[in-house]
Amino acid sequence: VRKKFRFPTTFKLDFYMENIESPKISVVMPVYNGGRFLREAIDSILNQTYEDFEFIIIDDGSTDQTSAILDSYQDTRIVRLTHTTNLGLVQSLNDGIAIARGKYIARMDADDWCLPERFEKQVRFLDSHPDVAVLGTACTRVTDNGKVQRVVENPSQPGLVRWQLLFGVPVNHPSVFIRKQIFDDPDITYRTETPHAEDFALWVKIVPKYKISNLQESLHFYRWHDDNISVREQSTQQKWTHEIIQSQVLQITGEEIPKRLIGPLQKPQKLENIADAKCVARFYFLLLKSTKVWGLTDEEAIDIRLDVISRLNSAWRAIKKNPLFLGTMMRVPILRAEILWLVAKRKLNSLVNIAKTRAVND
């Protein structure tokens, strides 16, 4: 049955729907003049071992061979949406999500590709972890010709993901699955106010309400090339990343961190003097204090404290182990003592659970 959808005159949409039931997954992939790598991206989705999906491709006003490439595919799972002019990534994502019928939104970029078992493994995880709303994967960064550069892993523990979001983006955006239902919240949407950092802004909105996790297996190949947004728009992306970090710190601590210290807050090895190091360390402890109301597991609390210790050690080395920083470094033994207590508590709980299980079985 052919269905025609009427949208604003900025774009038009025609697609075929052969099944009345909604698919489990709605893949959302914007493309703008992405003909160079488009076939590889599309084929990697159509060849997934998990087949219950619709593939929403948003042609965002392309002027290259993108349209012709899309014309060559006859797969009924493809839902093609065309913007008559270039409206940008944020509008394209929101348009795709608006028509998505799946339980899960799967992101994809038109210059990347993923392994055939990606969907199968992410669906399996989310089906068995109903408390997780967003699930990314590790990714392999490759050059424009597919040469492997490195594997990028992000934390799996939701509490640690939330902590690391205070300093950057521990989520590979084009690898994520997102539960469609969370977009019912009008506050959770991609926004144009943070250009080229729209995913960071979205995660920050999501994480106080829902859990975000990552699979440790690399299922996505992220292509790094000269026309990549993170390369082409690096300065703009960094500007808005810093704005988001500064806003988070202010909201959590009630204090505004100077703009010049946001970079060192992210990477304390950039610190240059004792005064700045003490200021950054103070914010680490203020942020750590805020995690007490996050409902962390012992393992998450341990890993966050280990991260703070690592950051303090980096700050100390950056200022050449200045003795004046020793006052702050004296907090490190306290953090280590807290970690030992959490480890002991976890072991004790484990022994208690084992004893209870044996008592029930007996």
C-alpha positions as semicolon CSV with decimal commas, in nm:
position;residue;x (nm);y (nm);z (nm)
1;V;0,000;0,000;0,000
2;R;0,149;0,330;-0,099
3;K;0,117;0,604;0,156
4;K;0,183;0,971;0,089
5;F;0,275;1,188;0,383
6;R;0,224;1,560;0,375
7;F;0,485;1,764;0,557
8;P;0,588;2,130;0,538
9;T;0,690;2,240;0,190
10;T;1,057;2,223;0,288
11;F;1,059;1,855;0,205
12;K;0,853;1,577;0,054
13;L;0,822;1,208;0,142
14;D;0,692;0,898;-0,042
15;F;0,746;0,548;0,083
16;Y;0,595;0,201;0,073
17;M;0,472;0,019;0,382
18;E;0,398;-0,347;0,332
19;N;0,358;-0,444;0,697
20;I;0,089;-0,309;0,930
21;E;0,292;-0,388;1,239
22;S;0,562;-0,142;1,340
23;P;0,922;-0,258;1,310
24;K;1,135;-0,309;1,619
25;I;1,400;-0,061;1,497
26;S;1,386;0,267;1,307
27;V;1,727;0,349;1,160
28;V;1,770;0,726;1,111
29;M;2,046;0,834;0,872
30;P;2,075;1,187;0,733
31;V;2,290;1,241;0,426
32;Y;2,410;1,559;0,260
33;N;2,629;1,521;-0,050
34;G;2,750;1,190;0,088
35;G;2,764;0,994;-0,235
36;R;3,128;0,899;-0,190
37;F;3,066;0,655;0,097
38;L;2,688;0,617;0,084
39;R;2,664;0,268;-0,067
40;E;2,892;0,118;0,195
41;A;2,683;0,274;0,474
42;I;2,350;0,158;0,326
43;D;2,473;-0,194;0,251
44;S;2,604;-0,238;0,605
45;I;2,252;-0,166;0,736
46;L;2,062;-0,376;0,482
47;N;2,294;-0,671;0,556
48;Q;2,222;-0,678;0,930
49;T;2,151;-1,021;1,077
50;Y;1,859;-0,865;1,270
51;E;1,609;-0,774;0,997
52;D;1,308;-0,621;1,175
53;F;1,376;-0,255;1,094
54;E;1,281;0,038;0,876
55;F;1,563;0,245;0,731
56;I;1,478;0,617;0,725
57;I;1,723;0,799;0,499
58;I;1,694;1,178;0,495
59;D;1,844;1,334;0,183
60;D;1,911;1,684;0,315
61;G;1,912;1,877;-0,013
62;S;2,207;1,692;-0,171
63;T;2,340;1,815;-0,505
64;D;2,581;1,528;-0,580
65;Q;2,503;1,169;-0,683
66;T;2,322;1,092;-0,354
67;S;1,977;1,092;-0,515
68;A;2,082;0,858;-0,795
69;I;2,238;0,617;-0,547
70;L;1,918;0,614;-0,340
71;D;1,713;0,556;-0,657
72;S;1,909;0,237;-0,722
73;Y;1,782;0,068;-0,404
74;Q;1,447;-0,113;-0,415
75;D;1,451;-0,256;-0,063
76;T;1,105;-0,204;0,091
77;R;1,257;-0,134;0,432
78;I;1,399;0,194;0,304
79;V;1,192;0,503;0,389
80;R;1,317;0,794;0,185
81;L;1,263;1,149;0,296
82;T;1,386;1,439;0,083
83;H;1,452;1,798;0,185
84;T;1,436;2,026;-0,117
85;T;1,698;2,249;0,048
86;N;1,972;2,180;0,299
87;L;1,821;2,219;0,648
88;G;2,107;2,078;0,850
89;L;2,173;1,773;1,064
90;V;1,952;1,868;1,359
91;Q;1,640;1,925;1,149
92;S;1,708;1,606;0,954
93;L;1,740;1,399;1,271
94;N;1,424;1,544;1,421
95;D;1,231;1,487;1,097
96;G;1,346;1,125;1,085
97;I;1,257;1,060;1,449
98;A;0,915;1,224;1,399
99;I;0,810;0,959;1,146
100;A;0,990;0,665;1,311
101;R;0,763;0,377;1,412
102;G;1,015;0,154;1,588
103;K;1,062;0,087;1,958
104;Y;1,429;0,175;1,916
105;I;1,591;0,456;1,717
106;A;1,921;0,343;1,565
107;R;2,157;0,617;1,452
108;M;2,379;0,587;1,151
109;D;2,603;0,828;0,957
110;A;2,627;0,816;0,579
111;D;3,008;0,799;0,576
112;D;3,038;0,512;0,829
113;W;2,961;0,141;0,826
114;C;2,883;-0,119;1,090
115;L;2,921;-0,492;1,142
116;P;2,630;-0,723;1,043
117;E;2,562;-0,826;1,404
118;R;2,542;-0,469;1,541
119;F;2,160;-0,453;1,560
120;E;2,125;-0,805;1,696
121;K;2,360;-0,735;1,987
122;Q;2,217;-0,394;2,074
123;V;1,856;-0,520;2,064
124;R;1,949;-0,815;2,284
125;F;2,107;-0,584;2,543
126;L;1,823;-0,330;2,551
127;D;1,556;-0,601;2,566
128;S;1,726;-0,743;2,875
129;H;1,812;-0,405;3,036
130;P;1,486;-0,204;3,041
131;D;1,645;0,059;3,268
132;V;1,891;0,165;2,993
133;A;1,753;0,424;2,749
134;V;2,059;0,486;2,530
135;L;2,315;0,226;2,420
136;G;2,627;0,300;2,220
137;T;2,910;0,071;2,117
138;A;3,285;0,091;2,096
139;C;3,393;0,210;1,752
140;T;3,690;0,167;1,524
141;R;3,816;0,494;1,379
142;V;3,933;0,458;1,019
143;T;4,074;0,686;0,751
144;D;3,882;0,784;0,438
145;N;4,016;0,474;0,261
146;G;3,925;0,243;0,550
147;K;4,265;0,208;0,717
148;V;4,225;0,142;1,090
149;Q;4,359;0,416;1,318
150;R;4,242;0,309;1,665
151;V;3,956;0,159;1,863
152;V;3,761;0,402;2,082
153;E;3,602;0,244;2,391
154;N;3,362;0,417;2,629
155;P;3,245;0,312;2,976
156;S;2,962;0,063;3,011
157;Q;2,855;0,166;3,362
158;P;2,576;0,428;3,346
159;G;2,709;0,610;3,653
160;L;3,055;0,643;3,498
161;V;2,903;0,759;3,167
162;R;2,714;1,028;3,359
163;W;3,034;1,133;3,536
164;Q;3,239;1,152;3,215
165;L;2,966;1,359;3,049
166;L;3,078;1,640;3,284
167;F;3,400;1,660;3,084
168;G;3,315;1,548;2,731
169;V;3,125;1,291;2,525
170;P;3,173;0,923;2,626
171;V;2,921;0,809;2,363
172;N;2,980;0,736;1,994
173;H;2,678;0,916;1,848
174;P;2,629;0,725;1,518
175;S;2,649;0,393;1,703
176;V;2,363;0,451;1,947
177;F;2,024;0,291;1,997
178;I;1,774;0,518;2,176
179;R;1,436;0,415;2,313
180;K;1,182;0,603;2,101
181;Q;0,954;0,668;2,400
182;I;1,197;0,909;2,567
183;F;1,140;1,155;2,281
184;D;0,785;1,197;2,414
185;D;0,948;1,433;2,664
186;P;0,951;1,772;2,485
187;D;1,275;1,862;2,660
188;I;1,454;1,568;2,497
189;T;1,520;1,653;2,136
190;Y;1,807;1,755;1,910
191;R;1,843;2,133;1,921
192;T;2,005;2,389;1,692
193;E;2,125;2,605;1,983
194;T;2,446;2,400;2,016
195;P;2,573;2,358;1,657
196;H;2,796;2,054;1,599
197;A;2,757;1,955;1,967
198;E;2,389;1,863;1,944
199;D;2,454;1,505;2,055
200;F;2,644;1,622;2,367
201;A;2,357;1,854;2,457
202;L;2,108;1,568;2,409
203;W;2,298;1,326;2,637
204;V;2,320;1,594;2,907
205;K;1,940;1,632;2,894
206;I;1,885;1,257;2,903
207;V;2,128;1,145;3,172
208;P;1,957;1,291;3,484
209;K;1,640;1,098;3,390
210;Y;1,761;0,784;3,213
211;K;2,063;0,556;3,199
212;I;2,317;0,557;2,917
213;S;2,549;0,263;2,857
214;N;2,795;0,133;2,597
215;L;2,881;-0,210;2,465
216;Q;3,255;-0,271;2,489
217;E;3,268;-0,447;2,153
218;S;3,352;-0,241;1,844
219;L;3,053;-0,280;1,611
220;H;3,080;0,053;1,428
221;F;3,344;0,196;1,195
222;Y;3,376;0,574;1,225
223;R;3,536;0,735;0,921
224;W;3,775;1,022;0,994
225;H;3,836;1,242;0,689
226;D;3,874;1,607;0,590
227;D;3,501;1,657;0,534
228;N;3,410;1,505;0,871
229;I;3,218;1,756;1,088
230;S;3,454;1,698;1,381
231;V;3,739;1,801;1,149
232;R;3,570;2,070;0,940
233;E;3,389;2,237;1,230
234;Q;3,640;2,165;1,506
235;S;3,652;2,518;1,650
236;T;3,273;2,557;1,657
237;Q;3,229;2,212;1,809
238;Q;3,486;2,288;2,079
239;K;3,323;2,621;2,157
240;W;2,983;2,465;2,221
241;T;3,131;2,167;2,401
242;H;3,292;2,412;2,645
243;E;2,965;2,603;2,680
244;I;2,782;2,282;2,771
245;I;3,048;2,182;3,023
246;Q;3,045;2,525;3,185
247;S;2,666;2,518;3,208
248;Q;2,670;2,173;3,371
249;V;2,931;2,276;3,628
250;L;2,732;2,587;3,719
251;Q;2,408;2,393;3,752
252;I;2,564;2,124;3,971
253;T;2,799;2,327;4,191
254;G;2,634;2,668;4,188
255;E;2,968;2,817;4,086
256;E;3,094;2,927;3,746
257;I;3,425;2,790;3,634
258;P;3,633;3,039;3,429
259;K;3,620;2,969;3,056
260;R;3,999;2,947;3,037
261;L;3,992;2,652;3,278
262;I;3,737;2,438;3,096
263;G;4,006;2,284;2,873
264;P;4,225;2,197;3,176
265;L;3,916;2,065;3,358
266;Q;3,875;1,820;3,069
267;K;4,248;1,749;3,040
268;P;4,438;1,853;3,355
269;Q;4,770;1,786;3,182
270;K;4,714;2,126;3,018
271;L;4,745;2,309;3,352
272;E;5,029;2,562;3,372
273;N;5,033;2,705;3,725
274;I;4,953;2,616;4,086
275;A;4,661;2,858;4,122
276;D;4,477;2,712;3,823
277;A;4,553;2,357;3,939
278;K;4,401;2,425;4,281
279;C;4,093;2,580;4,122
280;V;4,039;2,284;3,889
281;A;4,096;2,035;4,173
282;R;3,838;2,218;4,384
283;F;3,578;2,174;4,108
284;Y;3,661;1,803;4,085
285;F;3,574;1,762;4,451
286;L;3,257;1,971;4,420
287;L;3,144;1,759;4,127
288;L;3,236;1,439;4,310
289;K;3,022;1,551;4,605
290;S;2,721;1,584;4,373
291;T;2,741;1,215;4,277
292;K;2,620;1,113;4,625
293;V;2,260;1,157;4,508
294;W;2,304;0,966;4,182
295;G;2,225;0,624;4,330
296;L;2,558;0,479;4,216
297;T;2,655;0,116;4,249
298;D;2,972;0,050;4,451
299;E;3,157;-0,030;4,128
300;E;3,053;0,302;3,973
301;A;3,153;0,494;4,287
302;I;3,492;0,322;4,284
303;D;3,560;0,400;3,918
304;I;3,457;0,766;3,958
305;R;3,698;0,804;4,251
306;L;3,972;0,638;4,051
307;D;3,905;0,889;3,773
308;V;3,935;1,180;4,017
309;I;4,265;1,041;4,148
310;S;4,393;1,007;3,791
311;R;4,294;1,367;3,714
312;L;4,463;1,498;4,030
313;N;4,781;1,306;3,949
314;S;4,777;1,453;3,597
315;A;4,737;1,803;3,743
316;W;5,027;1,743;3,983
317;R;5,255;1,624;3,704
318;A;5,151;1,915;3,481
319;I;5,275;2,167;3,737
320;K;5,595;1,967;3,790
321;K;5,483;1,806;4,119
322;N;5,481;2,144;4,288
323;P;5,492;2,103;4,670
324;L;5,226;2,375;4,702
325;F;4,980;2,129;4,549
326;L;5,044;1,875;4,826
327;G;4,757;2,015;5,032
328;T;4,515;1,910;4,760
329;M;4,696;1,581;4,696
330;M;4,641;1,488;5,062
331;R;4,282;1,418;4,960
332;V;4,404;1,128;4,745
333;P;4,465;0,892;5,044
334;I;4,110;0,970;5,160
335;L;3,973;0,877;4,818
336;R;4,176;0,556;4,825
337;A;4,039;0,474;5,171
338;E;3,686;0,526;5,037
339;I;3,764;0,289;4,750
340;L;3,893;0,021;4,990
341;W;3,575;0,056;5,195
342;L;3,357;0,021;4,885
343;V;3,553;-0,286;4,772
344;A;3,515;-0,443;5,118
345;K;3,143;-0,357;5,123
346;R;3,095;-0,514;4,780
347;K;3,272;-0,834;4,888
348;L;3,067;-0,848;5,208
349;N;2,741;-0,809;5,014
350;S;2,853;-1,082;4,777
351;L;2,921;-1,321;5,068
352;V;2,584;-1,239;5,225
353;N;2,406;-1,308;4,896
354;I;2,589;-1,641;4,858
355;A;2,490;-1,737;5,214
356;K;2,125;-1,644;5,148
357;T;2,122;-1,848;4,828
358;R;2,262;-2,153;5,004
359;A;2,011;-2,114;5,288
360;V;1,722;-2,106;5,039
361;N;1,857;-2,409;4,851
362;D;1,902;-2,601;5,176
